[in-house]
CSV table of C-alpha atoms in Angstrom, one decimal:
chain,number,residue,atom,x,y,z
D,13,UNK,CA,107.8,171.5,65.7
D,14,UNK,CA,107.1,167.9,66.5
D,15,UNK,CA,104.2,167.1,68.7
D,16,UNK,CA,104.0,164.7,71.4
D,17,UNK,CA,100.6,163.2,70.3
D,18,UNK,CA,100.1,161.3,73.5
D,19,UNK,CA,99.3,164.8,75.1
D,20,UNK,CA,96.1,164.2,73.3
D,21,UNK,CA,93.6,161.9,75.0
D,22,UNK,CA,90.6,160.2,73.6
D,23,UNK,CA,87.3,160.9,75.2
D,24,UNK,CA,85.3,158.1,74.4
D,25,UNK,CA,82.1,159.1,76.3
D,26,UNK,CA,81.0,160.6,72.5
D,27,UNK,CA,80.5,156.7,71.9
D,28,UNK,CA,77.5,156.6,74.1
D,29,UNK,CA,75.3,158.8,71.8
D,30,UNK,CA,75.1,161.7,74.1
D,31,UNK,CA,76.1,164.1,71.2
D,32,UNK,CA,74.4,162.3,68.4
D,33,UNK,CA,74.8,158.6,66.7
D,34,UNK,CA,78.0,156.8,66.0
D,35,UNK,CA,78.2,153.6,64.1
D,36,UNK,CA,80.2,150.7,65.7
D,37,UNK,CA,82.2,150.7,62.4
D,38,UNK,CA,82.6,154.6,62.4
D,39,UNK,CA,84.1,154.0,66.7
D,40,UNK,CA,86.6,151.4,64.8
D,41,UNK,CA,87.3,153.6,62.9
D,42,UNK,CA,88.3,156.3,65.0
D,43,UNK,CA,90.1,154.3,67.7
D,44,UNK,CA,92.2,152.4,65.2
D,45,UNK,CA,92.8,156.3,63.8
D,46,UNK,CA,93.6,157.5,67.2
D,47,UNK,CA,96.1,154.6,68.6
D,48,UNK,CA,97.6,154.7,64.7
D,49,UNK,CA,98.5,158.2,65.6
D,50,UNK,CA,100.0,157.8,68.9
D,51,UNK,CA,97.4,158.6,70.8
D,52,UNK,CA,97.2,156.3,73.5
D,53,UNK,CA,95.0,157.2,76.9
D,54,UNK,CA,91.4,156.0,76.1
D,55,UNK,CA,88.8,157.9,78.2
D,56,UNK,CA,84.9,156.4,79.3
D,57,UNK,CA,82.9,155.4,81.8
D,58,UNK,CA,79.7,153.3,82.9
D,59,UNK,CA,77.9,156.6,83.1
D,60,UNK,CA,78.7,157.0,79.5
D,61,UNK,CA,75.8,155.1,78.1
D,62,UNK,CA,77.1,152.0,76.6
D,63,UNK,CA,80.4,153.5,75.8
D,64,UNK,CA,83.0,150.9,77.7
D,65,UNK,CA,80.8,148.3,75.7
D,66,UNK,CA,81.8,149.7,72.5
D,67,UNK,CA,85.2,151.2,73.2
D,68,UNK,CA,85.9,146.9,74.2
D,69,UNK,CA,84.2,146.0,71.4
D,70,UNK,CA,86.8,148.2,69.0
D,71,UNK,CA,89.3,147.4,71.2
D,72,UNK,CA,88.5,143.7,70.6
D,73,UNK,CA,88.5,144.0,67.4
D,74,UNK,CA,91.8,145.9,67.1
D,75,UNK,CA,93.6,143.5,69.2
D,76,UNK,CA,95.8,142.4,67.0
D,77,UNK,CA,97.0,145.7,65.3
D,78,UNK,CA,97.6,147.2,68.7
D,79,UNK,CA,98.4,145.0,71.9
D,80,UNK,CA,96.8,146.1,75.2
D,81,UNK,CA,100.3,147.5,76.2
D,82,UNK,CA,100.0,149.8,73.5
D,83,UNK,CA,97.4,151.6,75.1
D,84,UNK,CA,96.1,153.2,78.8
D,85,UNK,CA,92.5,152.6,79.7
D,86,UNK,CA,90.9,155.4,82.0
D,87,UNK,CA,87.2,154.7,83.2
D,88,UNK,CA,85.7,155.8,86.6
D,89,UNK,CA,83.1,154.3,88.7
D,90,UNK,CA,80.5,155.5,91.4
D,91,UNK,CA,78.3,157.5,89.0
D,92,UNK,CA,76.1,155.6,87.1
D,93,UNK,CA,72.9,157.8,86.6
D,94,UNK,CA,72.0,161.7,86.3
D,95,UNK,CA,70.9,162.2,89.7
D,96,UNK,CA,72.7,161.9,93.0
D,97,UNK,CA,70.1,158.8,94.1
D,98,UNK,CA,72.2,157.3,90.9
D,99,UNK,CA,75.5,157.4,93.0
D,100,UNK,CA,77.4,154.6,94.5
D,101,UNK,CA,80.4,154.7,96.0
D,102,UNK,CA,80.4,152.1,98.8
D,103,UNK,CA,83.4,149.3,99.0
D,104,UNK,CA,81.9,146.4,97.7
D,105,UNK,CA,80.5,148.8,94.2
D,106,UNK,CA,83.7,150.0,94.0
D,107,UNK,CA,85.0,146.4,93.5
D,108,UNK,CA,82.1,145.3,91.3
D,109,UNK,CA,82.0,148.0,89.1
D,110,UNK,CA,85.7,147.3,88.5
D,111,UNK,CA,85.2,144.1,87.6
D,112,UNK,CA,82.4,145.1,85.0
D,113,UNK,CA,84.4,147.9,83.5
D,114,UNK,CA,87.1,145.0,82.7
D,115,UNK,CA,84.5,142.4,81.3
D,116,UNK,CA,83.2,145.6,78.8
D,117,UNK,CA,86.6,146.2,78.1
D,118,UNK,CA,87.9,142.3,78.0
D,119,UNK,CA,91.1,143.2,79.7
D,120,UNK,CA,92.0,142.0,83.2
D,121,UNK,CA,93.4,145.5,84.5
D,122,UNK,CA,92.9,148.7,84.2
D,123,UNK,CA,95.0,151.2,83.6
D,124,UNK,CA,93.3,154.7,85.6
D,125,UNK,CA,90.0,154.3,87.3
D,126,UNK,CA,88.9,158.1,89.0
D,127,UNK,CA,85.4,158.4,91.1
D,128,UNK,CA,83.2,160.4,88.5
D,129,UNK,CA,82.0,163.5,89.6
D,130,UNK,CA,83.3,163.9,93.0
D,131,UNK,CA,80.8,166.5,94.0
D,132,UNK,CA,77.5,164.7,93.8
D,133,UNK,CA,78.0,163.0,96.9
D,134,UNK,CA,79.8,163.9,100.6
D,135,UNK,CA,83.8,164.0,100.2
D,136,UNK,CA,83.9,161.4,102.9
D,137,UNK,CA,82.5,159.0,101.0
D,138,UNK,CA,84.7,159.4,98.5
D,139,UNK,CA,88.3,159.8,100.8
D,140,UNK,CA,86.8,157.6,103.2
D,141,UNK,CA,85.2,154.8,101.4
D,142,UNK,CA,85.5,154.3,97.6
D,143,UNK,CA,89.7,155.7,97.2
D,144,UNK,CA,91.1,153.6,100.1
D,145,UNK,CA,89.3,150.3,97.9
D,146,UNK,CA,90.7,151.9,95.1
D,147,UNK,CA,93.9,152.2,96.8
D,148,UNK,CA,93.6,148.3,97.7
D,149,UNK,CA,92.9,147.2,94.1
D,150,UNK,CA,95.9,149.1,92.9
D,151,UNK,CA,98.4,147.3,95.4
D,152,UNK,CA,96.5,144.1,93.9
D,153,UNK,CA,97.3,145.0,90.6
D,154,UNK,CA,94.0,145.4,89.2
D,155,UNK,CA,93.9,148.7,88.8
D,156,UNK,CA,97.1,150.8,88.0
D,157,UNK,CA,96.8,154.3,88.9
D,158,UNK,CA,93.9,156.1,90.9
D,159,UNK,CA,91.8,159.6,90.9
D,160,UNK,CA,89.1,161.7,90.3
D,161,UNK,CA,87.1,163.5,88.1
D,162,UNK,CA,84.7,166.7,88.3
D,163,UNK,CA,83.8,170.2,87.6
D,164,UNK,CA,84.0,172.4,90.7
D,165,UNK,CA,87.9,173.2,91.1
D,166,UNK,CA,87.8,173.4,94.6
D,167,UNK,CA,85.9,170.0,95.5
D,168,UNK,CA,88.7,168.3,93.4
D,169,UNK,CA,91.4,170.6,95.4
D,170,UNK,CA,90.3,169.7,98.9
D,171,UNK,CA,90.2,165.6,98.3
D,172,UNK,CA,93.6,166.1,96.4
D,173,UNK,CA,94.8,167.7,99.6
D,174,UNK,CA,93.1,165.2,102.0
D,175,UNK,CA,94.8,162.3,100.1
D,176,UNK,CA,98.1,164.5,100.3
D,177,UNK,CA,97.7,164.4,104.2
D,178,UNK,CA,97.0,160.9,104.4
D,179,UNK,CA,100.4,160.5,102.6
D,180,UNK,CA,98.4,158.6,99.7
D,181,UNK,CA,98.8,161.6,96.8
D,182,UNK,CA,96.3,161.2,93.9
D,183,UNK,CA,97.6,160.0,90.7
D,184,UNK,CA,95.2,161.6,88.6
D,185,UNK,CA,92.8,165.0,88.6
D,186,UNK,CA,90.8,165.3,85.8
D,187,UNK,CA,88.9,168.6,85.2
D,188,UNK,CA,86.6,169.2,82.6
D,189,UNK,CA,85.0,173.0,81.1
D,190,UNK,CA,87.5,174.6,83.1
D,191,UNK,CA,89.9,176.4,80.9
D,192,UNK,CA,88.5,177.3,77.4
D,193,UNK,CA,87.6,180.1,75.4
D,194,UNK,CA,84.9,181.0,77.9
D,195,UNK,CA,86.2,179.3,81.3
D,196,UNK,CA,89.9,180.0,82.1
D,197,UNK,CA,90.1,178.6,86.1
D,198,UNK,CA,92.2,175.9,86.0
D,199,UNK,CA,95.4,177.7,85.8
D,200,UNK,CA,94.9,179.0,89.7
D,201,UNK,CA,94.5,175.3,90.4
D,202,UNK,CA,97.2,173.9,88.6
D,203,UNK,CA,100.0,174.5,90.7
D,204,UNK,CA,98.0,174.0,94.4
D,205,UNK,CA,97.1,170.7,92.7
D,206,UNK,CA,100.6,169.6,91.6
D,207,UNK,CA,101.8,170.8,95.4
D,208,UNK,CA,99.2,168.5,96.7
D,209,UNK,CA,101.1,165.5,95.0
D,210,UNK,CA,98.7,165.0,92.2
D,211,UNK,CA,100.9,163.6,89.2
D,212,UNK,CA,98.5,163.9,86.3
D,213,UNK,CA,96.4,166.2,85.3
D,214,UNK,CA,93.7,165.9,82.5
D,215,UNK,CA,91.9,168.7,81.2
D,216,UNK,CA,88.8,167.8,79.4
D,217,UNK,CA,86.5,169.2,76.9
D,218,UNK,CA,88.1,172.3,75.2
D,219,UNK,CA,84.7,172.6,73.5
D,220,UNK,CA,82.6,172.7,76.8
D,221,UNK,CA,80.7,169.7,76.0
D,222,UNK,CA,79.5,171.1,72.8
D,223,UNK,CA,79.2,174.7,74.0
D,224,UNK,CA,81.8,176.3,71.3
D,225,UNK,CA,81.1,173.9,69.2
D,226,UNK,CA,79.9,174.7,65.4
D,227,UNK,CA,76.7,173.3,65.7
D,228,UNK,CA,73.8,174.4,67.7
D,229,UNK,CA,74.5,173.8,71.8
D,230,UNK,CA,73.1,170.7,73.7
D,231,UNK,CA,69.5,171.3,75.1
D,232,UNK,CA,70.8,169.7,78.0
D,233,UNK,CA,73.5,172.0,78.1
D,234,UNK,CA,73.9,173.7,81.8
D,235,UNK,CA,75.5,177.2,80.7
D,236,UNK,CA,73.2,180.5,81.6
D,237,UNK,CA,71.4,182.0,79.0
D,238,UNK,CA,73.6,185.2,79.3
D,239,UNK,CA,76.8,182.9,78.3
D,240,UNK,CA,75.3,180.9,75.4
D,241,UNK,CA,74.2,184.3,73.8
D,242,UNK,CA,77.1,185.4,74.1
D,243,UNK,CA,78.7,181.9,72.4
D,244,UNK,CA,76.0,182.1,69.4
D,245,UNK,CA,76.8,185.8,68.8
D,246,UNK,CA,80.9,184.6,68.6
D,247,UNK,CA,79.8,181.9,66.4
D,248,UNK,CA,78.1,184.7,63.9
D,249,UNK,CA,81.3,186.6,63.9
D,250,UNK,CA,83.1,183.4,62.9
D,251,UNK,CA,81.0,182.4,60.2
D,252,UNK,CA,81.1,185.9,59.1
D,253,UNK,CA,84.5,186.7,58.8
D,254,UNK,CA,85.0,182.8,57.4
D,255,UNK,CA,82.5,183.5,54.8
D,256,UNK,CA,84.3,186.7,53.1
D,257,UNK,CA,88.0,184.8,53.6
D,258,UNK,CA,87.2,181.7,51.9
D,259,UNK,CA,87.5,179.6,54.9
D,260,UNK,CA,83.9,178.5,55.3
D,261,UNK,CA,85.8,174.7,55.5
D,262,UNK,CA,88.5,175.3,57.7
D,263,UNK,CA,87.4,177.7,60.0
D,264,UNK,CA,85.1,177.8,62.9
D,265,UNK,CA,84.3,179.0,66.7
D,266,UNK,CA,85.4,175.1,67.4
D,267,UNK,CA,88.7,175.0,66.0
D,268,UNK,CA,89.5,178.5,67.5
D,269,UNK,CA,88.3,177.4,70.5
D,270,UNK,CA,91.0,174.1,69.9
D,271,UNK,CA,93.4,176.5,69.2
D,272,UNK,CA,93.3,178.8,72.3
D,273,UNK,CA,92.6,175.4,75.1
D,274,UNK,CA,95.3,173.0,73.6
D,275,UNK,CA,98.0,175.2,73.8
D,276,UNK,CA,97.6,175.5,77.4
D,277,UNK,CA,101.0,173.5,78.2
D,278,UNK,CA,100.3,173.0,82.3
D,279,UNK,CA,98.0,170.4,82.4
D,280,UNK,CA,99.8,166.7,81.2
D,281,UNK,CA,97.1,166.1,79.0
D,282,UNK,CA,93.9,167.5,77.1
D,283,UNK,CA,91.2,165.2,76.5
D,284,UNK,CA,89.0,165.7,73.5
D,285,UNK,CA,86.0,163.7,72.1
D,286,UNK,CA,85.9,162.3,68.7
D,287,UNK,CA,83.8,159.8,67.1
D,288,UNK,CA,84.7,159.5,63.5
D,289,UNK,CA,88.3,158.7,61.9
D,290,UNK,CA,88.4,162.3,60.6
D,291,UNK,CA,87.4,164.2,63.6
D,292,UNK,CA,90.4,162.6,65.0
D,293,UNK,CA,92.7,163.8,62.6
D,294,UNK,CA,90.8,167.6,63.2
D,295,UNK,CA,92.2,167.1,66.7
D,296,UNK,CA,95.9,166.2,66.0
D,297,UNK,CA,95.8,169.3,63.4
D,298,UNK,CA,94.7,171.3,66.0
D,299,UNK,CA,96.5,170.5,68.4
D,300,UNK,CA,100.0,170.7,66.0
D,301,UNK,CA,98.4,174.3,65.2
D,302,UNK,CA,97.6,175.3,68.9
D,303,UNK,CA,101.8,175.1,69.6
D,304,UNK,CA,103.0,176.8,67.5
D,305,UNK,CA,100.2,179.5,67.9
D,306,UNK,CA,100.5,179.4,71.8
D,307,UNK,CA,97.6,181.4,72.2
D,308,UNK,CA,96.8,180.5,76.0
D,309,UNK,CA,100.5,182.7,76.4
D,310,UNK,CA,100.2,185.5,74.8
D,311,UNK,CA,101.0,184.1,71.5
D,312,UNK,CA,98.8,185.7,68.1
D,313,UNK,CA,97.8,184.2,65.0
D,314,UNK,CA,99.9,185.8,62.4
D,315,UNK,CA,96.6,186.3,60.1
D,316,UNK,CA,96.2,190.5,61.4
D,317,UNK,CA,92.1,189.7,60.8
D,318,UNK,CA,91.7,186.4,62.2
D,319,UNK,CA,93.9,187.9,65.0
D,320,UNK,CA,91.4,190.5,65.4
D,321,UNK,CA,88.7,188.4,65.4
D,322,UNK,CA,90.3,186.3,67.9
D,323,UNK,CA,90.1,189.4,70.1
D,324,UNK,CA,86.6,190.2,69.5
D,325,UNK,CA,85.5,187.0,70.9
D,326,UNK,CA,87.9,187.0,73.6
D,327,UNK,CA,85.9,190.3,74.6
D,328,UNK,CA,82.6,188.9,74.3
D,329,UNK,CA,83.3,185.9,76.6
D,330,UNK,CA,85.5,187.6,78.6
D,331,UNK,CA,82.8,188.5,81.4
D,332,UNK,CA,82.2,184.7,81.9
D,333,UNK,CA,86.1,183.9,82.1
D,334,UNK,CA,85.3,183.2,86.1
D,335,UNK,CA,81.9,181.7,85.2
D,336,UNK,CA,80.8,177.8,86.4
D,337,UNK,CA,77.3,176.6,86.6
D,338,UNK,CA,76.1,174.7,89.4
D,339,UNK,CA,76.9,171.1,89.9
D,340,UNK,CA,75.5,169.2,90.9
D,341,UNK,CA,72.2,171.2,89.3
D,342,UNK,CA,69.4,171.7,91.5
D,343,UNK,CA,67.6,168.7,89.8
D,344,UNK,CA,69.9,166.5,90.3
């Protein structure tokens, strides 16, 4: 089976040190690896730390291997600290924070700008205020399609539906932590999104921002207690069962967790963060493995013990599969 690689977006908020260092070189690196491999929407933000400044630097750099056509640009605006006194999303921001997401990026459009984390701040502000600016800058040209971002499904439901009724549809919803190996929401929202006009949807973070990953969870993570727990028992079993197969290199809670949340085929495309050459090629192989394993449909892997493993932690998570943490968190 051929893949479609540009079903795979890169999120570039990793550049921003949130989840440990990365080396300019090593952010080359990996976008030249990423655009070599057909991979072509680029995902950050000013909240990101100083990721658009380093995503334009490689960019920059790259410019004459791949041409800005070659590639889509998707930044947001209106957040730009942790707490909701960090928030701006008033006209004239709107238009200056456009303006300095194209000098980090040294292009002179943009190709998707969303309003981060729609549910820090009252939904008029953002259908009422920063989208219809938005809306100007894309009949300007500046900016060519518009959206949001954010965790709670229903926020991003109910301003997708007030833009539906205003006859000015989204063009892009991206939800992040909401289908994975824990978190499987987004499907009820899928199809009430797509009926509310929205034409893309981006699903974000199969890992849950480091969650499922192999290595030990964020401090800053927001999951309960109850859930992580649960996640560092599934990661035991994993490094059990990998330890008396051989597999100790190839197999972890993160690349199951790849498996399962990238063969979800409803959502038009699944952003994953990556900050070195090779953990872009991990993502490709996973993704390549994830359809033809088709997990998120029924599908099985054809290993009988890794199958039954699969299971086990499927079991153990299973509890939290309607699960969300509060955001914005009560110290926001």
């Amino acid at each position: 089976m051929l893949c479609d690689n540009s079903k795979i977006g890169l999120g570039c908020g990793v550049f921003g040190g949130a989840y440990g260092p990365a080396s300019q070189s090593d952010i080359v690196d990996t976008v030249r690896a990423a655009l070599g491999s057909d991979i072509t929407l680029l995902d950050t933000s000013p909240y990101y730390n100083d990721s658009e400044v380093r995503l334009g630097s490689a960019l920059l750099e790259l410019r004459s291997e791949f041409p800005r056509s070659s590639y889509r640009i998707c930044t947001k605006l209106g957040r730009y600290g942790y707490r909701q006194a960090d928030f701006d999303y008033s006209a004239a921001r709107v238009v200056d924070s456009v303006n300095e997401s194209m000098r980090r990026l040294h292009t002179d459009y943009l190709d998707i700008v969303l309003c981060h984390d729609v549910e820090f701040v009252d939904c008029q502000q953002v259908v009422d205020v920063a989208l219809p600016k938005l809306f100007e800058l894309k009949r300007q040209g500046i900016v060519r399609q518009v959206g949001i971002s954010g965790y709670p499904l229903d926020v991003l439901l109910r301003i997708a539906q007030v833009q539906f009724e205003r006859n000015q549809p989204l063009d892009v919803c991206l939800s992040y932590c909401n289908f994975n190996l824990h978190c499987q929401l987004l499907p009820d929202y899928v199809p009430q999104l797509r009926d509310a006009g929205v034409k893309t949807i981006v699903a974000a973070s199969p890992l849950s921002m480091g969650l499922l990953s192999r290595d030990a969870t964020p401090p800053w993570h927001p999951a309960k207690p109850e859930l992580q727990a649960a996640v560092a028992q599934c990661n035991e079993l994993v490094h059990s069962f990998a330890g008396l197969n051989g597999r100790a290199d190839d197999l972890s809670l993160a690349t199951m967790a790849e498996d399962f949340a990238f063969s979800y085929d409803q959502v038009d495309v699944h952003l994953v963060g990556a900050k070195t050459s090779s953990e872009v090629c991990c993502a490709l192989e996973a993704y390549a493995r994830a359809q033809k394993l088709r997990l998120a449909s029924g599908g099985q892997y054809p290993d009988a013990g890794l199958q039954q493993l699969y299971e086990q932690i499927r079991r153990l998570l299973g509890p939290f599969a309607g699960y969300t943490w509060p955001s914005p968190p009560a110290d926001a």
